[in-house]
Amino acid sequence: MPQQSTDFPNEPGLVCVEPDERLVVLARTLDASSVEASEALERAAGQWRHFGETCLGRALYRHSSIFKSQSDAPVWSHAEFIYFRDIVPSEVIADLVGSVSPAGLNLLRAEILVTTPASFVFPRGWTGSSHRPHRKPSIEYLDVAPAHLRDYREIMRRYIGPAAANLVAMGKLGTFRTMETAAVLFEAPSLGTTWNQIHLSEVDAEGFQGFGQELDAVLREIAPDGGFADLFAGLGRMRSIPRWTLNDAVLEDDAGIGQWSTARAIG
């Protein structure tokens, strides 16, 4: 592994949410078995302000294609992320996880996510990616072996997060949001796969080949011993990637995260 590390980029145009800010995310993996169920889910997505004053926003993504998969599990239709400060209210969990799903909508997994150090980054003033139609949200599902979790977080903190932040600052990525599972609230047996990390970003979908080339260029500046290849060889021994999807953004009403984090930093 490269021996040289770097601090998070001193870039005023970026927001980085650290674990001590206690941003928590209620994530749901859903499968709509009919057009009607899909349309009903998407119509309801914008309704989140009744979740209470701790709710910072909601995002819903519709599956477009599989970029990479090590799992034979069926493809789900939607991924949803609802952002809160401090805690997800119990009544929200009861409503979105504990209640019976509407007809044709199957809840496959519900979990609480927290941020990974130095690896939850987006540009100040983020308003979603709808103004850049050539981009698609990339959602990478990873399963890190428990014995390697500490080393994995350290690599993310020292190398991958800061390198990806540079790509966000340059506009090559929309955001880079790395989250890890704090608790699984529900998992359907039919899901057929599992993970404990989710990486969300917005990428140029045309000809997308992963992050290798872009990350390598940045990593060679901050970790020149081996760049991308050396770091990812180590990561390859720590984790698998059950599934990596490209998606369409149905709703990206999550600008409140940056507004809250900025206000908190100033305060």
Short mmCIF file of C-alpha atoms in Angstrom, two decimals:
data_model
loop_
_atom_site.label_atom_id
_atom_site.label_comp_id
_atom_site.label_asym_id
_atom_site.label_seq_id
_atom_site.Cartn_x
_atom_site.Cartn_y
_atom_site.Cartn_z
CA MET A 1 0.00 0.00 0.00
CA PRO A 2 1.32 3.52 -0.71
CA GLN A 3 2.89 5.09 2.35
CA GLN A 4 2.16 8.74 1.58
CA SER A 5 -1.24 10.06 2.66
CA THR A 6 -3.06 13.34 2.26
CA ASP A 7 -5.52 15.48 4.13
CA PHE A 8 -8.95 16.29 2.72
CA PRO A 9 -8.63 18.91 -0.05
CA ASN A 10 -8.84 22.50 1.16
CA GLU A 11 -11.55 23.35 -1.36
CA PRO A 12 -14.16 25.97 -0.35
CA GLY A 13 -16.57 24.70 -2.98
CA LEU A 14 -16.96 21.30 -1.31
CA VAL A 15 -18.99 20.02 1.61
CA CYS A 16 -17.75 16.92 3.44
CA VAL A 17 -20.01 15.40 6.08
CA GLU A 18 -18.07 13.52 8.75
CA PRO A 19 -19.40 10.81 11.08
CA ASP A 20 -19.39 13.13 14.11
CA GLU A 21 -22.00 15.29 12.37
CA ARG A 22 -24.41 12.37 12.87
CA LEU A 23 -25.99 12.30 9.46
CA VAL A 24 -28.04 9.11 9.26
CA VAL A 25 -29.81 7.67 6.24
CA LEU A 26 -32.84 5.42 5.97
CA ALA A 27 -32.22 3.43 2.79
CA ARG A 28 -34.78 1.18 1.15
CA THR A 29 -34.28 -1.30 -1.68
CA LEU A 30 -37.60 -1.78 -3.46
CA ASP A 31 -39.06 -3.74 -6.32
CA ALA A 32 -42.19 -2.57 -8.10
CA SER A 33 -43.82 -5.51 -9.83
CA SER A 34 -46.09 -3.40 -12.04
CA VAL A 35 -46.07 -0.09 -13.86
CA GLU A 36 -48.85 1.12 -11.59
CA ALA A 37 -46.85 0.33 -8.44
CA SER A 38 -43.78 2.06 -9.85
CA GLU A 39 -45.75 5.16 -10.76
CA ALA A 40 -47.40 5.28 -7.32
CA LEU A 41 -44.02 5.02 -5.59
CA GLU A 42 -42.56 7.77 -7.74
CA ARG A 43 -45.54 10.07 -7.21
CA ALA A 44 -45.19 9.68 -3.44
CA ALA A 45 -41.44 10.33 -3.41
CA GLY A 46 -41.74 14.09 -3.03
CA GLN A 47 -43.70 13.76 0.20
CA TRP A 48 -41.09 13.84 2.94
CA ARG A 49 -41.51 17.05 4.92
CA HIS A 50 -44.02 15.38 7.23
CA PHE A 51 -41.15 13.12 8.39
CA GLY A 52 -40.28 15.87 10.88
CA GLU A 53 -37.77 18.67 11.34
CA THR A 54 -34.80 16.29 11.50
CA CYS A 55 -35.39 15.19 7.89
CA LEU A 56 -32.99 16.84 5.44
CA GLY A 57 -34.22 15.40 2.17
CA ARG A 58 -35.10 12.41 0.07
CA ALA A 59 -33.82 10.83 -3.13
CA LEU A 60 -35.34 8.07 -5.25
CA TYR A 61 -33.54 6.30 -8.09
CA ARG A 62 -34.95 3.97 -10.74
CA HIS A 63 -32.77 1.12 -11.97
CA SER A 64 -31.44 1.64 -15.49
CA SER A 65 -28.71 -0.97 -16.01
CA ILE A 66 -26.21 -3.21 -14.25
CA PHE A 67 -22.65 -2.01 -14.61
CA LYS A 68 -21.12 -4.90 -12.70
CA SER A 69 -22.48 -7.81 -10.68
CA GLN A 70 -21.07 -10.71 -8.70
CA SER A 71 -24.56 -11.78 -7.64
CA ASP A 72 -27.25 -13.78 -9.38
CA ALA A 73 -29.94 -12.10 -7.28
CA PRO A 74 -32.89 -10.61 -9.19
CA VAL A 75 -32.62 -6.93 -10.07
CA TRP A 76 -34.63 -4.53 -7.93
CA SER A 77 -36.42 -1.57 -9.49
CA HIS A 78 -35.73 1.32 -7.07
CA ALA A 79 -33.30 2.52 -4.43
CA GLU A 80 -34.33 5.22 -1.97
CA PHE A 81 -32.33 7.33 0.51
CA ILE A 82 -33.93 9.57 3.14
CA TYR A 83 -31.51 11.78 5.07
CA PHE A 84 -31.85 12.77 8.74
CA ARG A 85 -29.73 14.51 11.33
CA ASP A 86 -29.08 12.59 14.55
CA ILE A 87 -31.80 9.94 14.34
CA VAL A 88 -34.48 8.44 12.11
CA PRO A 89 -37.78 8.94 13.98
CA SER A 90 -39.44 5.71 15.07
CA GLU A 91 -42.71 6.70 13.41
CA VAL A 92 -40.93 7.03 10.05
CA ILE A 93 -39.47 3.55 10.44
CA ALA A 94 -42.90 2.22 11.40
CA ASP A 95 -44.44 3.86 8.33
CA LEU A 96 -41.83 2.95 5.71
CA VAL A 97 -40.50 -0.33 7.10
CA GLY A 98 -42.98 -1.79 9.55
CA SER A 99 -46.24 -1.26 7.67
CA VAL A 100 -47.62 -3.40 4.86
CA SER A 101 -46.35 -2.29 1.45
CA PRO A 102 -48.87 -1.10 -1.13
CA ALA A 103 -50.01 -3.66 -3.67
CA GLY A 104 -47.31 -4.45 -6.21
CA LEU A 105 -44.50 -2.85 -4.21
CA ASN A 106 -42.07 -5.19 -2.46
CA LEU A 107 -39.67 -3.99 0.23
CA LEU A 108 -36.52 -6.05 -0.19
CA ARG A 109 -34.23 -4.35 2.33
CA ALA A 110 -34.33 -1.45 4.76
CA GLU A 111 -31.26 -0.23 6.61
CA ILE A 112 -29.74 2.64 8.54
CA LEU A 113 -26.59 4.05 6.95
CA VAL A 114 -23.93 6.36 8.37
CA THR A 115 -21.18 8.26 6.60
CA THR A 116 -17.65 6.96 6.02
CA PRO A 117 -14.85 9.31 7.19
CA ALA A 118 -13.69 11.88 4.59
CA SER A 119 -15.82 10.13 1.97
CA PHE A 120 -19.23 11.84 1.92
CA VAL A 121 -18.60 14.76 -0.41
CA PHE A 122 -20.67 16.98 -2.65
CA PRO A 123 -20.35 20.46 -4.14
CA ARG A 124 -21.63 23.42 -2.19
CA GLY A 125 -24.98 24.44 -3.63
CA TRP A 126 -25.80 20.91 -4.83
CA THR A 127 -29.26 20.76 -6.44
CA GLY A 128 -29.19 17.35 -8.08
CA SER A 129 -28.12 16.16 -11.51
CA SER A 130 -31.25 16.86 -13.57
CA HIS A 131 -29.48 19.77 -15.32
CA ARG A 132 -26.83 17.31 -16.55
CA PRO A 133 -28.84 14.67 -18.43
CA HIS A 134 -25.67 12.90 -19.62
CA ARG A 135 -25.02 11.82 -16.05
CA LYS A 136 -26.55 8.88 -14.24
CA PRO A 137 -26.47 8.10 -10.53
CA SER A 138 -24.06 5.24 -9.89
CA ILE A 139 -24.91 3.05 -6.88
CA GLU A 140 -22.20 0.60 -5.87
CA TYR A 141 -23.06 -2.09 -3.31
CA LEU A 142 -20.05 -3.53 -1.49
CA ASP A 143 -19.53 -6.21 1.12
CA VAL A 144 -16.44 -5.68 3.27
CA ALA A 145 -15.24 -8.59 5.39
CA PRO A 146 -15.75 -7.68 9.09
CA ALA A 147 -12.09 -8.38 9.87
CA HIS A 148 -11.06 -5.71 7.35
CA LEU A 149 -13.53 -2.94 8.20
CA ARG A 150 -11.02 -0.83 10.13
CA ASP A 151 -8.40 -1.02 7.37
CA TYR A 152 -11.04 -0.35 4.72
CA ARG A 153 -12.23 2.81 6.49
CA GLU A 154 -8.64 4.01 6.82
CA ILE A 155 -8.01 3.59 3.10
CA MET A 156 -11.21 5.48 2.35
CA ARG A 157 -10.26 8.25 4.79
CA ARG A 158 -6.66 8.69 3.71
CA TYR A 159 -6.79 8.03 -0.02
CA ILE A 160 -10.02 7.25 -1.86
CA GLY A 161 -12.21 9.90 -0.23
CA PRO A 162 -9.74 12.79 -0.75
CA ALA A 163 -9.01 11.63 -4.31
CA ALA A 164 -12.72 11.44 -5.16
CA ALA A 165 -13.22 14.87 -3.57
CA ASN A 166 -10.77 16.27 -6.09
CA LEU A 167 -12.86 14.73 -8.88
CA VAL A 168 -16.00 16.33 -7.43
CA ALA A 169 -14.20 19.69 -7.25
CA MET A 170 -13.18 19.32 -10.91
CA GLY A 171 -16.74 18.42 -11.91
CA LYS A 172 -15.84 14.90 -13.04
CA LEU A 173 -18.18 13.41 -10.41
CA GLY A 174 -21.43 14.96 -9.25
CA THR A 175 -21.01 13.80 -5.67
CA PHE A 176 -19.14 11.03 -3.89
CA ARG A 177 -21.21 9.67 -1.01
CA THR A 178 -19.84 6.65 0.80
CA MET A 179 -22.09 5.14 3.45
CA GLU A 180 -21.89 2.05 5.61
CA THR A 181 -24.61 -0.06 7.15
CA ALA A 182 -25.16 0.62 10.82
CA ALA A 183 -28.25 -1.60 11.15
CA VAL A 184 -30.36 -3.77 8.85
CA LEU A 185 -34.01 -3.21 9.78
CA PHE A 186 -35.46 -5.67 7.29
CA GLU A 187 -34.16 -7.99 4.61
CA ALA A 188 -36.40 -10.20 2.50
CA PRO A 189 -35.15 -13.76 1.85
CA SER A 190 -35.88 -13.18 -1.84
CA LEU A 191 -33.25 -10.43 -2.03
CA GLY A 192 -30.58 -13.06 -2.64
CA THR A 193 -27.54 -10.92 -1.82
CA THR A 194 -26.19 -8.66 0.91
CA TRP A 195 -23.78 -5.77 1.46
CA ASN A 196 -22.53 -3.45 4.20
CA GLN A 197 -21.39 -0.43 2.15
CA ILE A 198 -23.10 1.74 -0.46
CA HIS A 199 -21.29 4.26 -2.69
CA LEU A 200 -23.46 6.82 -4.48
CA SER A 201 -22.16 9.22 -7.13
CA GLU A 202 -23.20 10.77 -10.44
CA VAL A 203 -21.12 9.79 -13.45
CA ASP A 204 -20.93 10.43 -17.17
CA ALA A 205 -22.76 7.32 -18.31
CA GLU A 206 -21.66 7.28 -21.95
CA GLY A 207 -18.80 4.81 -22.14
CA PHE A 208 -18.51 4.58 -18.35
CA GLN A 209 -15.77 2.12 -17.39
CA GLY A 210 -15.60 2.68 -13.64
CA PHE A 211 -13.46 5.11 -11.68
CA GLY A 212 -10.05 3.60 -12.43
CA GLN A 213 -8.59 6.05 -14.92
CA GLU A 214 -9.81 9.22 -13.19
CA LEU A 215 -8.88 8.05 -9.70
CA ASP A 216 -5.49 6.84 -10.84
CA ALA A 217 -4.53 10.28 -12.13
CA VAL A 218 -5.39 11.89 -8.78
CA LEU A 219 -3.99 9.09 -6.61
CA ARG A 220 -0.62 9.28 -8.34
CA GLU A 221 -0.34 12.82 -7.03
CA ILE A 222 -1.25 12.01 -3.43
CA ALA A 223 -0.09 8.37 -3.21
CA PRO A 224 2.50 8.08 -5.99
CA ASP A 225 3.97 4.73 -4.92
CA GLY A 226 1.34 2.74 -6.77
CA GLY A 227 -1.69 4.83 -7.51
CA PHE A 228 -5.00 3.18 -8.25
CA ALA A 229 -3.69 -0.30 -9.01
CA ASP A 230 -1.82 -0.67 -5.72
CA LEU A 231 -4.65 0.64 -3.56
CA PHE A 232 -7.34 -1.39 -5.28
CA ALA A 233 -5.30 -4.56 -5.11
CA GLY A 234 -5.47 -4.17 -1.35
CA LEU A 235 -9.17 -3.32 -1.44
CA GLY A 236 -9.82 -6.38 -3.60
CA ARG A 237 -8.71 -8.59 -0.72
CA MET A 238 -11.02 -6.80 1.70
CA ARG A 239 -14.32 -6.60 -0.15
CA SER A 240 -16.50 -7.87 -2.94
CA ILE A 241 -18.94 -5.91 -5.13
CA PRO A 242 -22.21 -7.88 -5.21
CA ARG A 243 -23.77 -5.32 -7.54
CA TRP A 244 -23.05 -1.97 -9.20
CA THR A 245 -25.92 -0.23 -10.97
CA LEU A 246 -26.54 2.84 -13.09
CA ASN A 247 -29.83 4.57 -12.43
CA ASP A 248 -32.24 7.32 -13.42
CA ALA A 249 -32.93 10.00 -10.84
CA VAL A 250 -36.65 10.15 -10.08
CA LEU A 251 -36.19 12.62 -7.20
CA GLU A 252 -33.10 14.38 -5.83
CA ASP A 253 -34.54 16.64 -3.14
CA ASP A 254 -31.49 16.44 -0.89
CA ALA A 255 -29.93 19.91 -1.06
CA GLY A 256 -30.78 20.34 2.63
CA ILE A 257 -27.82 18.15 3.58
CA GLY A 258 -25.32 20.72 2.41
CA GLN A 259 -27.29 23.63 3.85
CA TRP A 260 -27.40 21.96 7.25
CA SER A 261 -23.75 20.92 7.23
CA THR A 262 -22.60 24.39 6.16
CA ALA A 263 -24.72 26.10 8.82
CA ARG A 264 -23.41 23.69 11.43
CA ALA A 265 -19.80 24.43 10.47
CA ILE A 266 -20.35 28.19 10.62
CA GLY A 267 -22.20 27.90 13.92
#
